[in-house]
Amino acid sequence: METMVVSNKQVIFRDYVTGFLSESDLLINSTTVNLKVPAGSMTALVKNLYLSCDPYMRNRMRKPDPSSPATALSFIPGKPISGFGVSKVMDSGHPDYKEGDLLWGAVGWEEYSVITPIPNLHFKIHHTDVPLSHYTGLLGNVTHFNVLVHHCLPYTFLCSLAGMPGMTAYAGFYEICSPKKGETVFVSAASGAVGQLVGQFAKLMGCYVVGSAGSKEKVDLLKNKFGFDEAFNYKEETDLNAALKRCFPVGIDIYFENVGGKMLDAVILNMRPHGRIAACGMISQYNLQIPEAVYNLWLITYKRIRIQGFNTIDYLHKYSEFLEFVLPYIRQGKITYVEDVADGLESAPAALVGLFHGKNVGKQLVVVSRDP
């Protein structure tokens, strides 16, 4: 068998994490990889181009606990971490993939990965008239949940598919929130990968939209680039309840929840009767050993508020519908997607850690190579 061995830089998981993730929990290592797959193999050797940084990855850094399904797919200390990314096939023994194919799917955080393609977990990229990096967020998807179940993938891995911001925003807003023209919409973590899209979808519906973010730069982005009607920096607000009353004098019809904790508590106070809350994530709680309490839940009965958690896996069958909806808007420039790009695997640990400190502006991704 012909061999062509090259160096392969990797991001290594040092050990299980308690408390806040730090850059020292991830190491940069270099090994080697053969760019030719063994004859008769069903594997493919891919060159990674873009890697997606997603909050769910923090949950895979907990020590496995038999009583907690959330730790069933923890990363292995001493091994590369993994996630979703855009890659190019360099060599393949798989009949459905050939050299030069562009893929989106599960890969290691490394320059090159050897993958065993699973239908609808790794899929070919056909729409190349939009930036390839968009497949780490706006256009990323895994298309058939039943196929993933057939391959006996752990539930927590299936839940990790929430790292598909475009589908997450689409399903959460349109399917969970059931928006109507003229309604009031609040989005927390609004400048992030999901929030920026929810706000734009809401504006397309003719809603009044307000977002919260953690810096002046992000607030300006929400109002001037994404078209939010109003926005505020939650770090500068001493009273979140008062801030929401200022922005929503008549109350909130729809809340797209990305934060949890004190923000959720304040939002419940300001929800209108029959309001809807789509619980997408609660990033403020992920690094806490003891989650914060929410004190105003009693109001959901009085106000007849519907709070619904969701996962994108429940709506994967709508991916083609989502593409038909979103691609024309992207091509026409009516939907804007901002990406926070970290260059090189060396910058990957800081990029991932930065998610939990609000350092990213837009969808956080890592560019491994700009030369496909």
mmCIF file of C-alpha atoms in Angstrom:
data_model
loop_
_atom_site.group_PDB
_atom_site.id
_atom_site.type_symbol
_atom_site.label_atom_id
_atom_site.label_comp_id
_atom_site.label_asym_id
_atom_site.label_seq_id
_atom_site.Cartn_x
_atom_site.Cartn_y
_atom_site.Cartn_z
ATOM 1 C CA MET A 1 0.000 0.000 0.000
ATOM 2 C CA GLU A 2 1.251 3.454 -0.926
ATOM 3 C CA THR A 3 1.996 5.602 2.097
ATOM 4 C CA MET A 4 2.190 9.346 2.519
ATOM 5 C CA VAL A 5 2.752 10.271 6.140
ATOM 6 C CA VAL A 6 2.342 13.865 7.263
ATOM 7 C CA SER A 7 2.191 15.635 10.615
ATOM 8 C CA ASN A 8 -1.240 16.033 12.202
ATOM 9 C CA LYS A 9 -1.801 18.714 14.825
ATOM 10 C CA GLN A 10 -4.528 17.891 17.380
ATOM 11 C CA VAL A 11 -6.396 19.459 20.318
ATOM 12 C CA ILE A 12 -6.082 17.000 23.216
ATOM 13 C CA PHE A 13 -8.432 16.725 26.191
ATOM 14 C CA ARG A 14 -6.250 16.847 29.321
ATOM 15 C CA ASP A 15 -8.694 15.556 31.956
ATOM 16 C CA TYR A 16 -12.275 15.800 33.210
ATOM 17 C CA VAL A 17 -13.332 19.331 34.118
ATOM 18 C CA THR A 18 -15.048 20.606 37.264
ATOM 19 C CA GLY A 19 -16.168 24.225 37.333
ATOM 20 C CA PHE A 20 -15.235 26.636 34.581
ATOM 21 C CA LEU A 21 -13.383 25.333 31.541
ATOM 22 C CA SER A 22 -9.926 26.847 31.044
ATOM 23 C CA GLU A 23 -7.475 26.799 28.161
ATOM 24 C CA SER A 24 -5.125 24.607 30.204
ATOM 25 C CA ASP A 25 -7.727 21.817 30.025
ATOM 26 C CA LEU A 26 -6.896 21.484 26.332
ATOM 27 C CA LEU A 27 -3.449 20.754 24.914
ATOM 28 C CA ILE A 28 -1.982 21.115 21.430
ATOM 29 C CA ASN A 29 -0.169 17.995 20.284
ATOM 30 C CA SER A 30 1.335 16.812 17.013
ATOM 31 C CA THR A 31 1.282 13.268 15.697
ATOM 32 C CA THR A 32 1.369 11.741 12.208
ATOM 33 C CA VAL A 33 -1.258 10.404 9.830
ATOM 34 C CA ASN A 34 -1.154 8.412 6.609
ATOM 35 C CA LEU A 35 -2.959 10.255 3.820
ATOM 36 C CA LYS A 36 -3.872 6.937 2.195
ATOM 37 C CA VAL A 37 -6.559 4.703 3.687
ATOM 38 C CA PRO A 38 -5.954 0.911 3.716
ATOM 39 C CA ALA A 39 -7.076 -1.001 0.638
ATOM 40 C CA GLY A 40 -10.596 -2.357 1.098
ATOM 41 C CA SER A 41 -11.310 0.039 3.956
ATOM 42 C CA MET A 42 -14.699 1.747 4.279
ATOM 43 C CA THR A 43 -13.052 4.768 5.877
ATOM 44 C CA ALA A 44 -12.218 8.174 4.463
ATOM 45 C CA LEU A 45 -9.287 10.464 5.209
ATOM 46 C CA VAL A 46 -10.465 14.070 5.400
ATOM 47 C CA LYS A 47 -8.661 17.382 5.687
ATOM 48 C CA ASN A 48 -10.505 19.586 8.169
ATOM 49 C CA LEU A 49 -11.218 23.125 7.014
ATOM 50 C CA TYR A 50 -13.596 24.611 9.612
ATOM 51 C CA LEU A 51 -14.522 23.407 13.094
ATOM 52 C CA SER A 52 -17.634 24.453 14.998
ATOM 53 C CA CYS A 53 -17.306 25.681 18.607
ATOM 54 C CA ASP A 54 -20.486 24.846 20.513
ATOM 55 C CA PRO A 55 -21.525 25.206 24.183
ATOM 56 C CA TYR A 56 -22.711 21.575 24.373
ATOM 57 C CA MET A 57 -19.064 20.481 24.173
ATOM 58 C CA ARG A 58 -18.605 21.556 27.797
ATOM 59 C CA ASN A 59 -21.010 18.812 28.869
ATOM 60 C CA ARG A 60 -18.774 16.215 27.217
ATOM 61 C CA MET A 61 -15.942 17.220 29.542
ATOM 62 C CA ARG A 62 -17.609 15.894 32.683
ATOM 63 C CA LYS A 63 -16.454 12.680 34.317
ATOM 64 C CA PRO A 64 -18.711 9.796 33.246
ATOM 65 C CA ASP A 65 -21.419 9.078 35.798
ATOM 66 C CA PRO A 66 -23.585 5.944 35.337
ATOM 67 C CA SER A 67 -26.526 7.770 36.914
ATOM 68 C CA SER A 68 -26.328 10.657 34.455
ATOM 69 C CA PRO A 69 -27.004 10.091 30.737
ATOM 70 C CA ALA A 70 -25.537 13.546 30.098
ATOM 71 C CA THR A 71 -22.029 12.083 30.585
ATOM 72 C CA ALA A 72 -22.457 8.989 28.400
ATOM 73 C CA LEU A 73 -20.317 10.464 25.645
ATOM 74 C CA SER A 74 -17.636 12.284 27.623
ATOM 75 C CA PHE A 75 -14.359 13.001 25.882
ATOM 76 C CA ILE A 76 -11.513 10.639 26.742
ATOM 77 C CA PRO A 77 -8.552 12.185 28.593
ATOM 78 C CA GLY A 78 -5.416 12.099 26.479
ATOM 79 C CA LYS A 79 -7.376 11.866 23.227
ATOM 80 C CA PRO A 80 -8.430 14.555 20.713
ATOM 81 C CA ILE A 81 -11.774 16.197 21.338
ATOM 82 C CA SER A 82 -14.342 15.987 18.557
ATOM 83 C CA GLY A 83 -17.209 17.975 17.170
ATOM 84 C CA PHE A 84 -18.693 19.022 13.863
ATOM 85 C CA GLY A 85 -16.842 20.541 10.956
ATOM 86 C CA VAL A 86 -16.405 21.109 7.252
ATOM 87 C CA SER A 87 -13.797 18.918 5.614
ATOM 88 C CA LYS A 88 -12.481 17.759 2.252
ATOM 89 C CA VAL A 89 -11.959 14.115 1.304
ATOM 90 C CA MET A 90 -8.290 13.400 0.549
ATOM 91 C CA ASP A 91 -8.635 9.627 0.093
ATOM 92 C CA SER A 92 -11.508 7.190 0.480
ATOM 93 C CA GLY A 93 -12.287 3.505 0.481
ATOM 94 C CA HIS A 94 -15.989 4.263 0.867
ATOM 95 C CA PRO A 95 -18.011 3.903 -2.363
ATOM 96 C CA ASP A 96 -20.135 6.986 -1.640
ATOM 97 C CA TYR A 97 -17.248 9.375 -1.085
ATOM 98 C CA LYS A 98 -14.449 10.291 -3.454
ATOM 99 C CA GLU A 99 -11.370 12.479 -3.352
ATOM 100 C CA GLY A 100 -12.323 16.145 -3.520
ATOM 101 C CA ASP A 101 -15.791 15.804 -1.986
ATOM 102 C CA LEU A 102 -16.671 18.479 0.547
ATOM 103 C CA LEU A 103 -18.353 17.147 3.676
ATOM 104 C CA TRP A 104 -20.085 18.378 6.818
ATOM 105 C CA GLY A 105 -20.171 16.092 9.843
ATOM 106 C CA ALA A 106 -18.455 14.689 12.925
ATOM 107 C CA VAL A 107 -14.647 14.961 12.941
ATOM 108 C CA GLY A 108 -11.814 15.241 15.421
ATOM 109 C CA TRP A 109 -10.322 18.577 16.394
ATOM 110 C CA GLU A 110 -7.229 17.999 14.289
ATOM 111 C CA GLU A 111 -5.818 18.798 10.874
ATOM 112 C CA TYR A 112 -6.751 15.416 9.406
ATOM 113 C CA SER A 113 -9.335 12.873 10.551
ATOM 114 C CA VAL A 114 -9.976 9.288 9.565
ATOM 115 C CA ILE A 115 -13.743 8.832 9.599
ATOM 116 C CA THR A 116 -16.125 5.981 8.931
ATOM 117 C CA PRO A 117 -18.914 7.826 7.138
ATOM 118 C CA ILE A 118 -22.396 7.229 8.535
ATOM 119 C CA PRO A 119 -25.230 8.135 6.157
ATOM 120 C CA ASN A 120 -26.869 11.390 7.178
ATOM 121 C CA LEU A 121 -24.290 11.995 9.894
ATOM 122 C CA HIS A 122 -21.656 12.863 7.325
ATOM 123 C CA PHE A 123 -23.106 14.408 4.214
ATOM 124 C CA LYS A 124 -21.848 16.040 1.050
ATOM 125 C CA ILE A 125 -22.032 19.786 0.629
ATOM 126 C CA HIS A 126 -23.808 20.666 -2.602
ATOM 127 C CA HIS A 127 -24.535 24.385 -2.193
ATOM 128 C CA THR A 128 -21.098 25.932 -2.661
ATOM 129 C CA ASP A 129 -22.358 29.353 -3.777
ATOM 130 C CA VAL A 130 -22.512 30.347 -0.101
ATOM 131 C CA PRO A 131 -19.484 30.431 2.241
ATOM 132 C CA LEU A 132 -18.342 26.948 3.327
ATOM 133 C CA SER A 133 -17.934 28.267 6.867
ATOM 134 C CA HIS A 134 -21.726 28.712 7.048
ATOM 135 C CA TYR A 135 -22.023 24.930 7.345
ATOM 136 C CA THR A 136 -20.551 25.165 10.853
ATOM 137 C CA GLY A 137 -23.594 27.152 11.882
ATOM 138 C CA LEU A 138 -26.240 28.662 9.657
ATOM 139 C CA LEU A 139 -26.527 25.695 7.253
ATOM 140 C CA GLY A 140 -25.199 22.821 9.355
ATOM 141 C CA ASN A 141 -27.406 19.788 9.798
ATOM 142 C CA VAL A 142 -27.617 16.048 10.267
ATOM 143 C CA THR A 143 -30.632 14.926 8.360
ATOM 144 C CA HIS A 144 -32.266 11.780 9.720
ATOM 145 C CA PHE A 145 -32.640 11.011 13.404
ATOM 146 C CA ASN A 146 -33.882 7.451 12.753
ATOM 147 C CA VAL A 147 -30.635 6.647 10.960
ATOM 148 C CA LEU A 148 -28.644 7.833 13.957
ATOM 149 C CA VAL A 149 -30.732 5.681 16.290
ATOM 150 C CA HIS A 150 -30.188 2.716 13.954
ATOM 151 C CA HIS A 151 -26.449 3.190 14.402
ATOM 152 C CA CYS A 152 -26.966 3.048 18.192
ATOM 153 C CA LEU A 153 -25.447 6.441 18.861
ATOM 154 C CA PRO A 154 -25.784 7.534 22.506
ATOM 155 C CA TYR A 155 -28.628 9.885 23.382
ATOM 156 C CA THR A 156 -26.194 12.566 24.517
ATOM 157 C CA PHE A 157 -24.523 12.505 21.121
ATOM 158 C CA LEU A 158 -27.906 12.956 19.500
ATOM 159 C CA CYS A 159 -28.553 15.883 21.829
ATOM 160 C CA SER A 160 -25.231 17.378 20.799
ATOM 161 C CA LEU A 161 -26.699 17.906 17.352
ATOM 162 C CA ALA A 162 -28.059 21.098 18.852
ATOM 163 C CA GLY A 163 -24.769 22.441 17.499
ATOM 164 C CA MET A 164 -26.685 23.352 14.323
ATOM 165 C CA PRO A 165 -27.637 26.974 14.873
ATOM 166 C CA GLY A 166 -29.604 27.527 11.670
ATOM 167 C CA MET A 167 -31.942 24.588 12.177
ATOM 168 C CA THR A 168 -32.095 25.331 15.912
ATOM 169 C CA ALA A 169 -33.222 28.905 15.309
ATOM 170 C CA TYR A 170 -35.695 27.850 12.634
ATOM 171 C CA ALA A 171 -37.285 25.026 14.628
ATOM 172 C CA GLY A 172 -37.310 26.885 17.935
ATOM 173 C CA PHE A 173 -38.832 30.059 16.569
ATOM 174 C CA TYR A 174 -41.323 28.777 14.009
ATOM 175 C CA GLU A 175 -42.272 25.401 15.505
ATOM 176 C CA ILE A 176 -42.100 26.117 19.257
ATOM 177 C CA CYS A 177 -42.952 29.811 19.417
ATOM 178 C CA SER A 178 -45.672 29.892 16.702
ATOM 179 C CA PRO A 179 -45.053 33.596 16.023
ATOM 180 C CA LYS A 180 -47.623 36.045 14.707
ATOM 181 C CA LYS A 181 -47.090 39.375 13.003
ATOM 182 C CA GLY A 182 -46.904 42.240 15.462
ATOM 183 C CA GLU A 183 -45.940 40.165 18.499
ATOM 184 C CA THR A 184 -43.127 41.161 20.861
ATOM 185 C CA VAL A 185 -40.034 38.955 20.908
ATOM 186 C CA PHE A 186 -37.092 38.883 23.314
ATOM 187 C CA VAL A 187 -33.888 36.968 22.530
ATOM 188 C CA SER A 188 -31.127 36.462 25.104
ATOM 189 C CA ALA A 189 -27.520 35.862 23.995
ATOM 190 C CA ALA A 190 -28.834 37.531 20.870
ATOM 191 C CA SER A 191 -25.532 38.093 19.081
ATOM 192 C CA GLY A 192 -24.593 34.415 19.280
ATOM 193 C CA ALA A 193 -24.849 31.712 16.638
ATOM 194 C CA VAL A 194 -28.557 31.046 17.236
ATOM 195 C CA GLY A 195 -29.785 34.351 18.639
ATOM 196 C CA GLN A 196 -28.745 36.480 15.684
ATOM 197 C CA LEU A 197 -30.864 34.288 13.395
ATOM 198 C CA VAL A 198 -33.901 34.177 15.671
ATOM 199 C CA GLY A 199 -33.966 37.970 15.734
ATOM 200 C CA GLN A 200 -33.797 38.205 11.949
ATOM 201 C CA PHE A 201 -36.482 35.537 11.497
ATOM 202 C CA ALA A 202 -38.699 37.512 13.891
ATOM 203 C CA LYS A 203 -38.194 40.721 11.930
ATOM 204 C CA LEU A 204 -39.111 38.896 8.715
ATOM 205 C CA MET A 205 -42.379 37.968 10.485
ATOM 206 C CA GLY A 206 -43.081 41.617 11.309
ATOM 207 C CA CYS A 207 -42.441 41.274 15.045
ATOM 208 C CA TYR A 208 -41.001 43.827 17.483
ATOM 209 C CA VAL A 209 -37.633 42.364 18.533
ATOM 210 C CA VAL A 210 -35.286 43.116 21.432
ATOM 211 C CA GLY A 211 -32.048 41.321 22.234
ATOM 212 C CA SER A 212 -29.616 41.212 25.131
ATOM 213 C CA ALA A 213 -25.866 40.845 24.795
ATOM 214 C CA GLY A 214 -22.745 41.390 26.882
ATOM 215 C CA SER A 215 -20.962 44.374 25.316
ATOM 216 C CA LYS A 216 -21.576 47.678 23.546
ATOM 217 C CA GLU A 217 -20.089 46.215 20.376
ATOM 218 C CA LYS A 218 -22.638 43.384 20.425
ATOM 219 C CA VAL A 219 -25.535 45.711 21.191
ATOM 220 C CA ASP A 220 -24.576 47.911 18.232
ATOM 221 C CA LEU A 221 -24.356 44.795 16.047
ATOM 222 C CA LEU A 222 -27.865 43.731 17.026
ATOM 223 C CA LYS A 223 -29.379 47.092 16.179
ATOM 224 C CA ASN A 224 -27.297 48.143 13.191
ATOM 225 C CA LYS A 225 -26.555 44.871 11.398
ATOM 226 C CA PHE A 226 -29.251 42.389 12.396
ATOM 227 C CA GLY A 227 -32.091 44.906 12.505
ATOM 228 C CA PHE A 228 -33.271 44.412 16.099
ATOM 229 C CA ASP A 229 -35.614 47.184 17.211
ATOM 230 C CA GLU A 230 -33.820 47.548 20.548
ATOM 231 C CA ALA A 231 -31.018 45.887 22.509
ATOM 232 C CA PHE A 232 -29.300 46.239 25.870
ATOM 233 C CA ASN A 233 -26.088 45.195 27.568
ATOM 234 C CA TYR A 234 -27.170 42.970 30.465
ATOM 235 C CA LYS A 235 -23.846 43.568 32.228
ATOM 236 C CA GLU A 236 -24.692 47.246 32.596
ATOM 237 C CA GLU A 237 -28.192 46.662 33.933
ATOM 238 C CA THR A 238 -28.495 46.560 37.728
ATOM 239 C CA ASP A 239 -32.145 45.496 37.479
ATOM 240 C CA LEU A 240 -33.035 43.103 34.635
ATOM 241 C CA ASN A 241 -36.728 43.377 35.422
ATOM 242 C CA ALA A 242 -36.568 47.153 34.968
ATOM 243 C CA ALA A 243 -34.573 46.787 31.740
ATOM 244 C CA LEU A 244 -37.200 44.473 30.276
ATOM 245 C CA LYS A 245 -40.061 46.743 31.361
ATOM 246 C CA ARG A 246 -38.282 49.620 29.633
ATOM 247 C CA CYS A 247 -37.959 47.676 26.372
ATOM 248 C CA PHE A 248 -41.356 45.939 26.584
ATOM 249 C CA PRO A 249 -43.882 48.334 28.146
ATOM 250 C CA VAL A 250 -46.724 46.032 27.036
ATOM 251 C CA GLY A 251 -44.906 42.798 27.899
ATOM 252 C CA ILE A 252 -43.256 39.913 26.031
ATOM 253 C CA ASP A 253 -45.154 37.465 23.819
ATOM 254 C CA ILE A 254 -42.188 35.262 22.877
ATOM 255 C CA TYR A 255 -38.916 34.613 24.694
ATOM 256 C CA PHE A 256 -36.154 32.651 22.989
ATOM 257 C CA GLU A 257 -34.166 31.380 25.966
ATOM 258 C CA ASN A 258 -30.404 30.900 25.648
ATOM 259 C CA VAL A 259 -29.197 31.992 29.101
ATOM 260 C CA GLY A 260 -31.263 30.810 32.077
ATOM 261 C CA GLY A 261 -30.802 31.922 35.689
ATOM 262 C CA LYS A 262 -31.559 35.525 36.605
ATOM 263 C CA MET A 263 -32.524 36.443 33.052
ATOM 264 C CA LEU A 264 -35.207 33.766 32.895
ATOM 265 C CA ASP A 265 -36.533 34.895 36.267
ATOM 266 C CA ALA A 266 -36.857 38.491 35.064
ATOM 267 C CA VAL A 267 -38.426 37.470 31.775
ATOM 268 C CA ILE A 268 -41.204 35.479 33.461
ATOM 269 C CA LEU A 269 -42.203 38.629 35.356
ATOM 270 C CA ASN A 270 -42.588 40.443 32.029
ATOM 271 C CA MET A 271 -44.315 37.766 29.954
ATOM 272 C CA ARG A 272 -47.780 38.497 28.627
ATOM 273 C CA PRO A 273 -50.671 36.059 29.167
ATOM 274 C CA HIS A 274 -50.387 33.044 26.852
ATOM 275 C CA GLY A 275 -46.748 33.852 26.157
ATOM 276 C CA ARG A 276 -44.370 31.209 24.779
ATOM 277 C CA ILE A 277 -40.843 30.459 25.904
ATOM 278 C CA ALA A 278 -38.607 28.281 23.719
ATOM 279 C CA ALA A 279 -35.894 26.869 25.994
ATOM 280 C CA CYS A 280 -32.975 26.427 23.619
ATOM 281 C CA GLY A 281 -30.120 26.592 26.136
ATOM 282 C CA MET A 282 -29.006 27.995 29.485
ATOM 283 C CA ILE A 283 -25.356 28.812 29.020
ATOM 284 C CA SER A 284 -25.101 30.707 32.317
ATOM 285 C CA GLN A 285 -25.577 27.391 34.149
ATOM 286 C CA TYR A 286 -23.239 25.020 32.315
ATOM 287 C CA ASN A 287 -20.144 25.664 34.419
ATOM 288 C CA LEU A 288 -21.930 25.867 37.773
ATOM 289 C CA GLN A 289 -21.742 22.961 40.200
ATOM 290 C CA ILE A 290 -24.973 24.180 41.840
ATOM 291 C CA PRO A 291 -27.397 25.695 39.282
ATOM 292 C CA GLU A 292 -29.139 28.968 40.128
ATOM 293 C CA ALA A 293 -32.736 28.823 41.288
ATOM 294 C CA VAL A 294 -35.610 30.364 39.313
ATOM 295 C CA TYR A 295 -38.089 31.956 41.699
ATOM 296 C CA ASN A 296 -40.943 33.229 39.539
ATOM 297 C CA LEU A 297 -42.138 29.961 38.030
ATOM 298 C CA TRP A 298 -45.444 30.249 39.871
ATOM 299 C CA LEU A 299 -46.413 32.946 37.373
ATOM 300 C CA ILE A 300 -46.512 30.504 34.455
ATOM 301 C CA THR A 301 -49.836 29.206 35.822
ATOM 302 C CA TYR A 302 -51.349 32.629 36.444
ATOM 303 C CA LYS A 303 -50.227 33.924 33.026
ATOM 304 C CA ARG A 304 -50.822 30.613 31.195
ATOM 305 C CA ILE A 305 -47.271 30.699 29.858
ATOM 306 C CA ARG A 306 -45.992 27.757 27.828
ATOM 307 C CA ILE A 307 -42.323 26.882 28.402
ATOM 308 C CA GLN A 308 -41.019 24.179 26.107
ATOM 309 C CA GLY A 309 -37.552 22.740 25.898
ATOM 310 C CA PHE A 310 -36.564 21.370 22.530
ATOM 311 C CA ASN A 311 -33.758 19.762 20.620
ATOM 312 C CA THR A 312 -33.059 20.070 16.934
ATOM 313 C CA ILE A 313 -33.148 16.294 16.535
ATOM 314 C CA ASP A 314 -36.934 16.478 16.772
ATOM 315 C CA TYR A 315 -37.097 18.624 13.630
ATOM 316 C CA LEU A 316 -34.410 17.186 11.367
ATOM 317 C CA HIS A 317 -37.065 16.091 8.891
ATOM 318 C CA LYS A 318 -37.626 19.786 8.150
ATOM 319 C CA TYR A 319 -34.071 20.448 6.943
ATOM 320 C CA SER A 320 -34.993 20.610 3.244
ATOM 321 C CA GLU A 321 -37.842 22.983 4.129
ATOM 322 C CA PHE A 322 -35.368 25.091 6.094
ATOM 323 C CA LEU A 323 -32.949 25.276 3.143
ATOM 324 C CA GLU A 324 -35.751 26.327 0.784
ATOM 325 C CA PHE A 325 -36.629 29.068 3.253
ATOM 326 C CA VAL A 326 -33.187 30.390 4.158
ATOM 327 C CA LEU A 327 -31.005 30.067 1.029
ATOM 328 C CA PRO A 328 -32.907 32.690 -1.021
ATOM 329 C CA TYR A 329 -32.670 35.149 1.880
ATOM 330 C CA ILE A 330 -28.903 34.549 2.155
ATOM 331 C CA ARG A 331 -28.369 35.014 -1.585
ATOM 332 C CA GLN A 332 -30.474 38.178 -1.561
ATOM 333 C CA GLY A 333 -28.592 39.551 1.436
ATOM 334 C CA LYS A 334 -31.768 39.673 3.537
ATOM 335 C CA ILE A 335 -30.284 37.418 6.214
ATOM 336 C CA THR A 336 -26.877 38.298 7.605
ATOM 337 C CA TYR A 337 -24.720 35.804 9.460
ATOM 338 C CA VAL A 338 -21.767 36.988 11.515
ATOM 339 C CA GLU A 339 -18.962 34.577 12.322
ATOM 340 C CA ASP A 340 -16.186 34.981 14.886
ATOM 341 C CA VAL A 341 -13.251 33.256 13.232
ATOM 342 C CA ALA A 342 -10.246 31.911 15.156
ATOM 343 C CA ASP A 343 -7.271 31.086 12.946
ATOM 344 C CA GLY A 344 -5.467 27.782 13.418
ATOM 345 C CA LEU A 345 -5.801 24.898 15.843
ATOM 346 C CA GLU A 346 -3.508 26.712 18.284
ATOM 347 C CA SER A 347 -6.294 29.243 18.813
ATOM 348 C CA ALA A 348 -8.994 26.588 19.284
ATOM 349 C CA PRO A 349 -8.790 26.233 23.103
ATOM 350 C CA ALA A 350 -9.159 29.993 23.638
ATOM 351 C CA ALA A 351 -12.027 30.131 21.139
ATOM 352 C CA LEU A 352 -13.954 27.375 22.900
ATOM 353 C CA VAL A 353 -13.338 28.765 26.398
ATOM 354 C CA GLY A 354 -14.351 32.233 25.199
ATOM 355 C CA LEU A 355 -17.901 31.018 24.530
ATOM 356 C CA PHE A 356 -18.511 30.838 28.282
ATOM 357 C CA HIS A 357 -17.253 34.366 28.893
ATOM 358 C CA GLY A 358 -19.143 36.042 26.082
ATOM 359 C CA LYS A 359 -16.012 36.833 24.079
ATOM 360 C CA ASN A 360 -17.356 35.663 20.733
ATOM 361 C CA VAL A 361 -19.240 38.006 18.445
ATOM 362 C CA GLY A 362 -21.453 35.797 16.296
ATOM 363 C CA LYS A 363 -20.932 32.130 15.526
ATOM 364 C CA GLN A 364 -17.579 30.941 16.903
ATOM 365 C CA LEU A 365 -15.597 28.725 14.585
ATOM 366 C CA VAL A 366 -12.000 27.679 14.040
ATOM 367 C CA VAL A 367 -10.334 27.796 10.633
ATOM 368 C CA VAL A 368 -7.972 24.845 10.363
ATOM 369 C CA SER A 369 -7.141 25.434 6.702
ATOM 370 C CA ARG A 370 -8.284 27.998 4.140
ATOM 371 C CA ASP A 371 -6.915 25.881 1.302
ATOM 372 C CA PRO A 372 -9.396 23.122 0.454
#
